[in-house]
Coordinates of C-alpha atoms and ligand atoms in Angstrom, one line a residue:
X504 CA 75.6 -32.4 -175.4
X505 CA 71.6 -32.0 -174.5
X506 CA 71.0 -35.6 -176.6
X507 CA 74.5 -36.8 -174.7
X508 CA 72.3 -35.9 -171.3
X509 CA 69.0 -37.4 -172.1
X510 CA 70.7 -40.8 -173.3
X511 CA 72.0 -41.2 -169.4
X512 CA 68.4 -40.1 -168.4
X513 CA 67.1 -42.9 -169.8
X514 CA 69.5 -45.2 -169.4
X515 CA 69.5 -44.6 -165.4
X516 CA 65.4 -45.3 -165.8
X517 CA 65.7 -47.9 -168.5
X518 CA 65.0 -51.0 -165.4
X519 CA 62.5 -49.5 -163.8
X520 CA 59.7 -52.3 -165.2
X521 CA 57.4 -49.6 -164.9
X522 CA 58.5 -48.1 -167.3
X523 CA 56.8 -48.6 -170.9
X524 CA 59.8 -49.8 -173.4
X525 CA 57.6 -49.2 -176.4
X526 CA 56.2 -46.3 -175.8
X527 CA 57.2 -42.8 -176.2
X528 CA 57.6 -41.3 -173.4
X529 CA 60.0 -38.0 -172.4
X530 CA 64.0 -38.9 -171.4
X531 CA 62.9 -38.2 -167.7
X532 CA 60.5 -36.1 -165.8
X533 CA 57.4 -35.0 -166.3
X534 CA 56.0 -35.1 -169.5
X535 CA 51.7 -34.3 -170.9
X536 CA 50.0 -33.4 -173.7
X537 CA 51.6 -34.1 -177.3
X538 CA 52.3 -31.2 -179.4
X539 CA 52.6 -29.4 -182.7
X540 CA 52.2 -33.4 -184.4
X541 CA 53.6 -33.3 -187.8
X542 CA 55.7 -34.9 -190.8
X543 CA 58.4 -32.9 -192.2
X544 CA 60.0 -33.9 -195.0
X545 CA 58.9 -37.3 -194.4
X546 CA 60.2 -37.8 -190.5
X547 CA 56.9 -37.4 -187.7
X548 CA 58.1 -34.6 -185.2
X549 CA 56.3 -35.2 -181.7
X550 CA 56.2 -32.0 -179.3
X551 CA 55.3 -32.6 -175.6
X552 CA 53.9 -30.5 -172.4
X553 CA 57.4 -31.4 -170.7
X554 CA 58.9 -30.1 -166.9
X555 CA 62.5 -30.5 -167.5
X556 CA 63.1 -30.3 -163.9
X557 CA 60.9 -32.1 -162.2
X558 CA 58.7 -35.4 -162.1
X559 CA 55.6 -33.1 -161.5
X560 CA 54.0 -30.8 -163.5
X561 CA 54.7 -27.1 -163.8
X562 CA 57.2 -24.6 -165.9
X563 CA 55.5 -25.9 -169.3
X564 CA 58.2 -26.2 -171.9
X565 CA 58.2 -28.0 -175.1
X566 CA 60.0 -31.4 -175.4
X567 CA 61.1 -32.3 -179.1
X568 CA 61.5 -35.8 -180.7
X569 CA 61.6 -37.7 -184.1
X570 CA 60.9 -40.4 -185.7
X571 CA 61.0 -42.1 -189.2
X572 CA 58.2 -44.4 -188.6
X573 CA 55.9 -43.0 -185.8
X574 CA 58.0 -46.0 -183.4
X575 CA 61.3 -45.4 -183.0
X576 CA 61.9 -41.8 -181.4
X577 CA 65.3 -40.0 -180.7
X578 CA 64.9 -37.2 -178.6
X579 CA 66.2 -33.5 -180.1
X580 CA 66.8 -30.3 -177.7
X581 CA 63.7 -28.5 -176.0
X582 CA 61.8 -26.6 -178.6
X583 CA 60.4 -23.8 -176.7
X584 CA 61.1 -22.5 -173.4
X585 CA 59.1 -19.6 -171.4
X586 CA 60.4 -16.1 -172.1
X587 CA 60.9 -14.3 -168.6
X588 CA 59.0 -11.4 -168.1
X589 CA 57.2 -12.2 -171.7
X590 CA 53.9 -13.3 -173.0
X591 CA 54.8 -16.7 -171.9
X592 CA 57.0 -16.7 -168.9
X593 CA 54.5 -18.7 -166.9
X594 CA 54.4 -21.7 -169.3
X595 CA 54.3 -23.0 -173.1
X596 CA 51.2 -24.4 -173.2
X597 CA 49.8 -26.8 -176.1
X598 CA 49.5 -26.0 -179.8
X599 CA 50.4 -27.2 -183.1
X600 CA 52.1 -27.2 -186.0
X601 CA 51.4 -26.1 -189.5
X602 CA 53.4 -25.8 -193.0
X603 CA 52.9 -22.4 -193.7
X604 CA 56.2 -22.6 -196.1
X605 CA 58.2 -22.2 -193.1
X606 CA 57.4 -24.9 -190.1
X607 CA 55.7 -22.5 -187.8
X608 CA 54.2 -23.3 -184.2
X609 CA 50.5 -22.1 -182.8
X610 CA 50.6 -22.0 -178.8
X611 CA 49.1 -20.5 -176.1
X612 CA 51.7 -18.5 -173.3
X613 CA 50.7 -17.8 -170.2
X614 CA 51.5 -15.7 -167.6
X615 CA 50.2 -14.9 -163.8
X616 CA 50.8 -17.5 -160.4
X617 CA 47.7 -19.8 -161.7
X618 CA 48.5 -19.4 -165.6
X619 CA 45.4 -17.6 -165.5
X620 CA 46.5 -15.0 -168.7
X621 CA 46.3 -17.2 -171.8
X622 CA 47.3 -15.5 -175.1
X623 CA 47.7 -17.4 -178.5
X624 CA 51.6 -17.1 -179.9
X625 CA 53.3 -18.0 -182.6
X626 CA 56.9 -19.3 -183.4
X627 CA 58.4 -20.9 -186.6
X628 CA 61.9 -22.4 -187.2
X629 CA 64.2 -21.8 -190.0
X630 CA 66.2 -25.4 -189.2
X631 CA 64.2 -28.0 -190.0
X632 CA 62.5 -27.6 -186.7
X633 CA 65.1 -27.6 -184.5
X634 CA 65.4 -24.2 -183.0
X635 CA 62.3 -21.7 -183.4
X636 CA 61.8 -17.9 -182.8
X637 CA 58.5 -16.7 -181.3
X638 CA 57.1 -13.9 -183.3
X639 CA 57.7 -9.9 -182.9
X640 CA 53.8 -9.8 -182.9
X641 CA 53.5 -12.5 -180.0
X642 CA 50.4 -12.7 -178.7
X643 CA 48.7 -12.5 -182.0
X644 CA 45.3 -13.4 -180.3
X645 CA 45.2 -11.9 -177.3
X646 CA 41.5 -11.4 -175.6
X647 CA 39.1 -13.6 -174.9
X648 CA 35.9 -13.3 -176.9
X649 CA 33.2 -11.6 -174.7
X650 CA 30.6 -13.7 -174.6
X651 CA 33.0 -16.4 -172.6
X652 CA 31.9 -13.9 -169.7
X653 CA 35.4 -15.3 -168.3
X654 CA 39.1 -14.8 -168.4
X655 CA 41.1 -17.4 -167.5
X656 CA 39.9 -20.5 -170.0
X657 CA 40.8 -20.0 -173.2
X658 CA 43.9 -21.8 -174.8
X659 CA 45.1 -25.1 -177.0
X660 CA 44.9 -23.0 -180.3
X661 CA 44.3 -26.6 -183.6
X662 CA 44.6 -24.7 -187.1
X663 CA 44.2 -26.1 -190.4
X664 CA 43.9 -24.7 -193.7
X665 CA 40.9 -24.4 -196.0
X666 CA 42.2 -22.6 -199.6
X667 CA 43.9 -19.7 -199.0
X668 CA 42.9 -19.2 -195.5
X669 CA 43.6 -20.7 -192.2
X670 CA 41.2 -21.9 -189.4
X671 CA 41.7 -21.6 -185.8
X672 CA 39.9 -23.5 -183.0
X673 CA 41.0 -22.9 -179.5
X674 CA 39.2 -24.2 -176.1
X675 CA 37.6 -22.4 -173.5
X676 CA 34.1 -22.2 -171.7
X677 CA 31.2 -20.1 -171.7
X678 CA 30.6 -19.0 -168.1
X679 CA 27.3 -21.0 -166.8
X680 CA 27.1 -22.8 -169.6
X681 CA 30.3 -25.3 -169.5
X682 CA 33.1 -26.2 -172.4
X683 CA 33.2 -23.9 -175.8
X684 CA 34.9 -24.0 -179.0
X685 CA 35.8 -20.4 -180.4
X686 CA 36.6 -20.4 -184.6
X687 CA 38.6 -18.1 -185.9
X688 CA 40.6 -17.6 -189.6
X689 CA 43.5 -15.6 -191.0
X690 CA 45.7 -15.3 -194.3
X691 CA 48.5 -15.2 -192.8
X692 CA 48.7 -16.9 -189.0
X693 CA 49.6 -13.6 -187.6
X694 CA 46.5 -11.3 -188.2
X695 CA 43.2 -13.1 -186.7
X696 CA 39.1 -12.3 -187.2
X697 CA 37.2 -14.0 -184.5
X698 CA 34.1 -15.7 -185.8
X699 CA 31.6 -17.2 -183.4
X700 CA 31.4 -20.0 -181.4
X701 CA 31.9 -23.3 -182.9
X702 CA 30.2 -25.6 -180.7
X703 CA 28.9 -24.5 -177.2
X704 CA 28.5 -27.7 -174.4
X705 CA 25.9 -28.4 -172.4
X706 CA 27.7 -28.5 -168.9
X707 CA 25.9 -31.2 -167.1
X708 CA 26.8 -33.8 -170.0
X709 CA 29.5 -32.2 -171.6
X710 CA 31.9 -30.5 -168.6
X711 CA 32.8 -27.5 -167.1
X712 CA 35.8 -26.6 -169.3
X713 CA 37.2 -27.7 -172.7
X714 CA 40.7 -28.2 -173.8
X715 CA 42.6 -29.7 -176.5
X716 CA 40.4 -29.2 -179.7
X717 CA 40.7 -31.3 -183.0
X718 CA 38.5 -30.5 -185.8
X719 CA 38.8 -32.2 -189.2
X720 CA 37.5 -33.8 -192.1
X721 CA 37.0 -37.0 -192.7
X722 CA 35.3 -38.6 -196.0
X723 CA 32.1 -35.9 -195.8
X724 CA 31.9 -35.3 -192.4
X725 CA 33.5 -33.4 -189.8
X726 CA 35.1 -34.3 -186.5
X727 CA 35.5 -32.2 -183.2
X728 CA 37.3 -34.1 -180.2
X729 CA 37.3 -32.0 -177.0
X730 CA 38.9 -32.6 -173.9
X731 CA 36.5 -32.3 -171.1
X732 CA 37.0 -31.3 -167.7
X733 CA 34.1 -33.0 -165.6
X734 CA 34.9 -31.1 -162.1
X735 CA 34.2 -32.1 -159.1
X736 CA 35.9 -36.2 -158.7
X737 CA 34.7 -36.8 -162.1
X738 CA 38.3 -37.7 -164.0
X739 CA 38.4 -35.7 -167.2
X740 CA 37.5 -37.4 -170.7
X741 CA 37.9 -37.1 -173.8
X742 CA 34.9 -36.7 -176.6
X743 CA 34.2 -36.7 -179.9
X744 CA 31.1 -35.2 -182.0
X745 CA 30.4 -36.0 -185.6
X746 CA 28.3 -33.7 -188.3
X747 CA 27.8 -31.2 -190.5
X748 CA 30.2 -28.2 -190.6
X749 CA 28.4 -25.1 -192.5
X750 CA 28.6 -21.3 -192.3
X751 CA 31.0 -21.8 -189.6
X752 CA 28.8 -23.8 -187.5
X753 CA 29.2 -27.1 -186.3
X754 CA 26.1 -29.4 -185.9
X755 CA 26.7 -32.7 -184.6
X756 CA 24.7 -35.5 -185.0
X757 CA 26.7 -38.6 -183.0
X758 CA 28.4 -38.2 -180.1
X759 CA 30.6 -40.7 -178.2
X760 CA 33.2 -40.8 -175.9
X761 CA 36.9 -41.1 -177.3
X762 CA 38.8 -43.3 -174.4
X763 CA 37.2 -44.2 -171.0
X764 CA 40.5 -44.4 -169.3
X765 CA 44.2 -42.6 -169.3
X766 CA 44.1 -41.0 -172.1
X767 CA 44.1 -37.4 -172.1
X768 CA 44.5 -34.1 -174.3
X769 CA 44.6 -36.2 -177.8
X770 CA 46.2 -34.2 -181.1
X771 CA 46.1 -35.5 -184.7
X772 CA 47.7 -34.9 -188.2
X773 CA 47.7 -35.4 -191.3
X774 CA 50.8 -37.4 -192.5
X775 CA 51.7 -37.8 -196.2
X776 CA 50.5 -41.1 -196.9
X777 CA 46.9 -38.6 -196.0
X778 CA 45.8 -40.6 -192.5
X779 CA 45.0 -39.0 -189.7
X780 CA 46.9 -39.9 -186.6
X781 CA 45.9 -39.3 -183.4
X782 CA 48.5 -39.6 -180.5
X783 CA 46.9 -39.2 -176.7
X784 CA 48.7 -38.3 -173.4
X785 CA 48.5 -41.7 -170.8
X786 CA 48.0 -39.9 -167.6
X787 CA 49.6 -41.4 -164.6
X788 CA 47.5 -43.1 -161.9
X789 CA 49.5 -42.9 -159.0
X790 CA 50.1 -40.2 -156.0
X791 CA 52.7 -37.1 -156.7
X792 CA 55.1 -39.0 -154.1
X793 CA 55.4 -42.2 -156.1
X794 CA 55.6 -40.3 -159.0
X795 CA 58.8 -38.0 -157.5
X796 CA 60.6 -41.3 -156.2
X797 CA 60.0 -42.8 -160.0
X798 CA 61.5 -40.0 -161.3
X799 CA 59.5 -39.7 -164.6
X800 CA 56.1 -39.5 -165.3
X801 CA 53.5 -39.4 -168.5
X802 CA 53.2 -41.3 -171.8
X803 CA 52.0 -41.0 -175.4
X804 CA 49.9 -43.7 -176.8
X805 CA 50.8 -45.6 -179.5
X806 CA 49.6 -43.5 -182.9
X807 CA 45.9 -44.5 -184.1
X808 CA 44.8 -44.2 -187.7
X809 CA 41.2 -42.7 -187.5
X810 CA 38.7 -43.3 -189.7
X811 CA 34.7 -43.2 -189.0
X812 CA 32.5 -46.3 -189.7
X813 CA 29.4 -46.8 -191.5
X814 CA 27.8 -45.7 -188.1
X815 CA 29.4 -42.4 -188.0
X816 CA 31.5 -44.0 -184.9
X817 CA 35.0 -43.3 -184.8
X818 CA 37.0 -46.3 -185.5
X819 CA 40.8 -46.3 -184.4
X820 CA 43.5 -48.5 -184.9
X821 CA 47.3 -48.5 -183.9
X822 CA 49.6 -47.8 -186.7
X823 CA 50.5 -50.8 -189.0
X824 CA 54.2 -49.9 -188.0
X825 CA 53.8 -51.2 -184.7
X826 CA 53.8 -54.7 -186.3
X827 CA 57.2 -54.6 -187.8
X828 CA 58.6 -54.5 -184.0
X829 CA 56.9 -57.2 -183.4
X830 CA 58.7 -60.2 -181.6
X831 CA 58.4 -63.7 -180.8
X832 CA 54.9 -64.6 -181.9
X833 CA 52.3 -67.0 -179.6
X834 CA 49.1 -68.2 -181.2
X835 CA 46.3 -70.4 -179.8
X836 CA 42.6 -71.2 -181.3
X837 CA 39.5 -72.4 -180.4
X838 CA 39.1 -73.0 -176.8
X839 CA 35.9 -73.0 -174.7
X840 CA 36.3 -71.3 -171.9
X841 CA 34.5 -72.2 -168.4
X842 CA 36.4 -70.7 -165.7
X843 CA 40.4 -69.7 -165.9
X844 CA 42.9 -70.7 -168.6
X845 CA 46.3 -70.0 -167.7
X846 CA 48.8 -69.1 -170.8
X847 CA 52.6 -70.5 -170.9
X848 CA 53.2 -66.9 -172.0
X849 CA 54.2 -63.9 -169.7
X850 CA 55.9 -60.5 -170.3
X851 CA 55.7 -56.8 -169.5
X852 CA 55.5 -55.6 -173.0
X853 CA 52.9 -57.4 -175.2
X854 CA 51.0 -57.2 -178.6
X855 CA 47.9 -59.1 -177.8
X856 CA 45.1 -59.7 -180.1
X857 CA 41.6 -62.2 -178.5
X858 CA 38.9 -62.9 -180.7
X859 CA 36.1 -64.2 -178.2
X860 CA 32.4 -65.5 -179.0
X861 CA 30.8 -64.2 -176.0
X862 CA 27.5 -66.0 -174.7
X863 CA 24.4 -63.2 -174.2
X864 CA 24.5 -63.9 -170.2
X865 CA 28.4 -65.0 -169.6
X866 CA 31.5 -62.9 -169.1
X867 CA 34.8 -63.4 -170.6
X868 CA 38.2 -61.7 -170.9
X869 CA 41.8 -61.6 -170.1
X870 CA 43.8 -61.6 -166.9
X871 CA 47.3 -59.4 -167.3
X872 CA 50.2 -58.9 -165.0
X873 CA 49.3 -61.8 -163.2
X874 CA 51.3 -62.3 -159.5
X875 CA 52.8 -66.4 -159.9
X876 CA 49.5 -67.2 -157.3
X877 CA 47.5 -65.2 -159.8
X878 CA 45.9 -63.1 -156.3
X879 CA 47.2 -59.6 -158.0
X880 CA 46.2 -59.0 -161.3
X881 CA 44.0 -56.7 -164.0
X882 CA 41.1 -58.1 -165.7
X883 CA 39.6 -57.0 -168.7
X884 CA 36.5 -58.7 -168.5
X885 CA 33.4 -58.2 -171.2
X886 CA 30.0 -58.2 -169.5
X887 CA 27.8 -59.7 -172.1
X888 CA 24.5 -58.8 -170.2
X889 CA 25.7 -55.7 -169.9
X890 CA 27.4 -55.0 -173.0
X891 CA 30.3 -53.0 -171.0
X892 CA 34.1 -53.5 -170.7
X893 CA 35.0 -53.3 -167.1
X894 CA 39.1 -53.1 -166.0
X895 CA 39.1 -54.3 -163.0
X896 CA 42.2 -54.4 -160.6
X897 CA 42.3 -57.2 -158.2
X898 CA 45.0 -57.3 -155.4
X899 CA 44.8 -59.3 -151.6
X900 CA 44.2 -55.7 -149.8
X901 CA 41.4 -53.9 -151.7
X902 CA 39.7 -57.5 -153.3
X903 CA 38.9 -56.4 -157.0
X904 CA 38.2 -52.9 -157.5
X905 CA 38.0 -50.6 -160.8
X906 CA 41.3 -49.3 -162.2
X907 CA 41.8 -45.8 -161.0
X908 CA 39.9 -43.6 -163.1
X909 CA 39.1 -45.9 -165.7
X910 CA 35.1 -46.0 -166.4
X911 CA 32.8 -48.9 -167.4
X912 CA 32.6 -48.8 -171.4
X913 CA 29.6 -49.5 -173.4
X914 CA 30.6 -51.9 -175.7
X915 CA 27.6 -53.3 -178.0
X916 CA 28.2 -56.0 -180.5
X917 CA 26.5 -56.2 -183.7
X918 CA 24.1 -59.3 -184.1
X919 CA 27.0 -62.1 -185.0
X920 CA 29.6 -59.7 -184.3
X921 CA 32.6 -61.4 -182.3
X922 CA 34.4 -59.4 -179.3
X923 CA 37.7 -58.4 -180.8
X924 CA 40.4 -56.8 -178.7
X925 CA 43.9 -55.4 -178.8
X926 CA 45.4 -54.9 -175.8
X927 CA 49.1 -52.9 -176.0
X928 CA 51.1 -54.4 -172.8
X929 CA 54.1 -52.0 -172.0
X930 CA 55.3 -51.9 -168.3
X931 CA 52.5 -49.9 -166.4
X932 CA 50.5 -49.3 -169.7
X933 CA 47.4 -50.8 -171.0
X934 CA 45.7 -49.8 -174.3
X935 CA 42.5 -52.0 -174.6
X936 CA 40.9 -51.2 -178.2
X937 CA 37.9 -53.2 -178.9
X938 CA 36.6 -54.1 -182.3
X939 CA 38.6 -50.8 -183.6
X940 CA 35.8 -48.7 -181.6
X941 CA 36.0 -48.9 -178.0
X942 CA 39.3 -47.7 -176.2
X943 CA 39.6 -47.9 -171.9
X944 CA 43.6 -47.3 -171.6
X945 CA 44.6 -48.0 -167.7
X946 CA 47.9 -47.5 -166.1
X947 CA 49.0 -50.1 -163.3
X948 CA 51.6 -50.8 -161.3
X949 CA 52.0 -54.2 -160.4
X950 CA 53.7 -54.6 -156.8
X951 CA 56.2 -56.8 -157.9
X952 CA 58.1 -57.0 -161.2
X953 CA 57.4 -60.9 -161.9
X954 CA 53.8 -60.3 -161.9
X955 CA 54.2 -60.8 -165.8
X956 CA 51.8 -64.2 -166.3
X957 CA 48.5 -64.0 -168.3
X958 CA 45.3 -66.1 -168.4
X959 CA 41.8 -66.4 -170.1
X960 CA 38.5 -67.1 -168.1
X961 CA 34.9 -67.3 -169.5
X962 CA 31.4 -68.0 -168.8
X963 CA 30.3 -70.2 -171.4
X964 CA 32.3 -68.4 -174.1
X965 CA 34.4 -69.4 -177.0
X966 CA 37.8 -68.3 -177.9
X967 CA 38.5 -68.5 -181.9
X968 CA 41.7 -67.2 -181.3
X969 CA 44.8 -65.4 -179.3
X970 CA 47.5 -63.8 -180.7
X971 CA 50.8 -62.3 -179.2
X972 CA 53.8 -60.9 -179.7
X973 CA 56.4 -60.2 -177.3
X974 CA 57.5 -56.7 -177.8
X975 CA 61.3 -54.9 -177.6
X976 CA 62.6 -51.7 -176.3
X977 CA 62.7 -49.0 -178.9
X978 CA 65.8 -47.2 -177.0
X979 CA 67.7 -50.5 -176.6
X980 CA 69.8 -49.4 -179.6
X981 CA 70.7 -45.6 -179.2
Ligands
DQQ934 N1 47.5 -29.2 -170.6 C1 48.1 -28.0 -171.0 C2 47.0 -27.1 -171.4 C3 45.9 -28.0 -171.7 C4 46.1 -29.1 -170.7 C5 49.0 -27.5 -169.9 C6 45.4 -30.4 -171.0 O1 47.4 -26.3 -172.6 O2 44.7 -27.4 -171.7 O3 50.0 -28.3 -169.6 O4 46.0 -31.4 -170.4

């Protein structure tokens, strides 16, 4: 009946060419952060922050949906709802999931008009996921360690296990001093010893406020992504540190910045093949009233494998899956580029791949959603000089300006190294990856529906070559 429901939900959104087709994204409504990511008996499960009433945020619940191959989703009843009067009748707010012999959730409930009582919960399901039952011991972390010197921050609970014992992290700040990590462990996910801080920010670089921890192991070294809340106009971003993890301290020694765009509140897992998949929330760019008369609103990226490079840089590519969707294929190869090359190719959902040999003082890069005059459009453009990638937006009102909220991202090339980039197309989405390292996701929303053409311009640069692949609907068949 529910599934019955959201089928005609998307159905009635399916021609909006906004819309990603691609993508995961929530039946209708408003939908945020992924949650509880994990593979059960070998199908991914995908949580989400989701407002089942409304294209705007507020009454957190938890969306539900699975998939054999991290592509194709079908969407399963609402997980978790708020409990009136409860723990967490204000909101569900993000968490995980673990194995802990029975599938069991990690959360934070609030309570209070601004959510401002956040309490870590537990709930595990005795259906293969499908239902769940919060715990008689809800909240099973309840205060805020005093040396936050604050109240209110303190939530996104990412656990792991280590032996016999379990890990917590959860976000929060330190009043004065901007974002914190708090550590915690239990045997049993119910009964919790605080530790100490795991990693404390510095507030002017790092942000106000943290959310949405992630802290893992990969080869020797360990990973922390944080969510950072800038304040002020500065949009939020996402972080990552990489280091040393010893007597419950964390001590990074690279830091860099995970996505310079849209994406927003990241979670990995492990799956069973042992990568580590990170999926990211594509936050909207557009005012609340667009968003309302759309009807829907929020995205998940596509799932990147993660793996660090011999720099200690966190390298990230989309899952190989994605290629087995892949459609009608365009190829093209060696072209010098000086000025625009427009392609016979056009769409609204691409796979595109550009290998360019940038010159030290040129520019080069890729038009999308091109108007037929080419006078609206988004450019990717690589400033050698520089060494950034800029997204610009370019329409006849505003001239060309830079996508909303999407920052300038250092970019540096090796010596020799050629600028590779792979750029997911998908209605208003972009995911620009460059050489595995660099991610700027935008979201854009062309003014007309055949602004679908693409080009190429340069400065003195070299194209060795341009792949792409038209890309289908994953709903189109259920
Ligand atoms: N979204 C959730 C919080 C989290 C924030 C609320 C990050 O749990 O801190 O919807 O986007």
């Amino acid at each position: 009946m529910i599934l019955e429901s959201q089928k005609q939900l998307r159905q009635r959104l399916a021609s909006d060419p906004h819309r990603p087709r691609y993508h995961f994204l929530s039946p209708a409504n408003w939908m945020n952060d992924p949650n509880g990511f994990i593979q059960w008996k070998g199908q991914y499960h995908l949580f989400y922050q989701y407002n089942p009433n409304s294209a705007l945020w507020g009454d957190i619940h938890w969306g539900h949906a699975v998939s054999p191959d991290l592509i194709h989703w079908s969407d399963l009843p609402i997980a978790l709802a708020p409990t009136p009067g409860s723990y967490d009748e204000a909101g569900c707010y993000s968490g995980c999931a673990v194995d802990n012999g029975l599938p069991t959730i990690i959360y934070t409930g609030t309570v209070g008009p601004k959510n401002e009582i956040q309490t870590q919960c537990i709930a595990t399901s005795q259906d293969d996921l499908l239902t769940w039952q919060k715990h008689a011991n809800n909240p099973v972390i309840g205060d805020v360690p005093p040396e936050s010197k604050q109240t209110r921050d303190f939530r996104d609970p990412f656990v792991w296990k280590e032996g016999d014992t379990w890990y917590l992290v959860l976000a929060s700040r330190i009043d004065g001093n901007g974002g914190a990590i708090f550590l915690y462990r239990s045997k049993d996910l119910i009964d919790w010893e605080y530790l100490n801080p795991l990693l404390i920010g510095d507030r002017a670089r790092d942000g106000i406020c943290w959310e949405c921890p992630n802290f893992f192991k990969i080869d020797q070294r360990w990973v922390l992504i944080v969510s950072t809340i800038m304040g002020g106009t500065t949009p939020p971003i996402v972080r990552y540190f990489v280091g040393a993890y010893e007597n419950f301290r964390f001590s990074p020694t690279y830091e860099g910045i995970l996505d310079y765009g849209r994406l927003y509140a990241p979670l990995t897992t492990v799956d069973h093949h042992g990568r580590r998949l990170l999926m990211g929330w594509l936050r909207e760019a557009r005012p609340n009233p667009e968003i309302e008369q759309a009807g829907w609103a929020g995205v998940q990226s596509i799932p990147r494998n993660l793996s660090l490079d011999s720099y200690g840089r966190l390298a990230m590519v989309p899952v190989a899956e994605l290629e087995q969707i892949h459609g009608e294929p365009h190829h093209w190869a060696n072209l010098d580029l000086a000025g625009y090359v427009s392609l016979d190719v056009e769409g609204l959902a691409l796979d595109i791949v550009a290998e360019f040999e940038p010159q030290p003082d040129g520019q080069c890069g890729l038009s999308l959603l091109c108007s037929p005059d080419g006078t609206e459009r988004l450019d990717i453009v690589y400033e050698a000089t520089k060494q950034v990638i800029v997204v610009n937006r370019i329409t006849p009102e505003h001239g060309s300006i830079l996508a909303e909220g999407v920052l300038p991202a250092s970019h540096q090339l090796d010596t020799g190294e050629t600028l590779r980039l792979r750029v997911l197309l998908d209605g208003s989405v972009v995911e620009i990856i460059a050489n595995d390292r660099t991610s700027v996701t935008s979201r854009v929303y062309p003014s007309h529906p055949d602004h679908t053409k693409l080009r190429l311009f340069g400065t003195q640069a070299r194209l060795r070559l341009l792949d792409i692949w038209e890309m289908p609907s994953i709903w189109q068949s259920r």
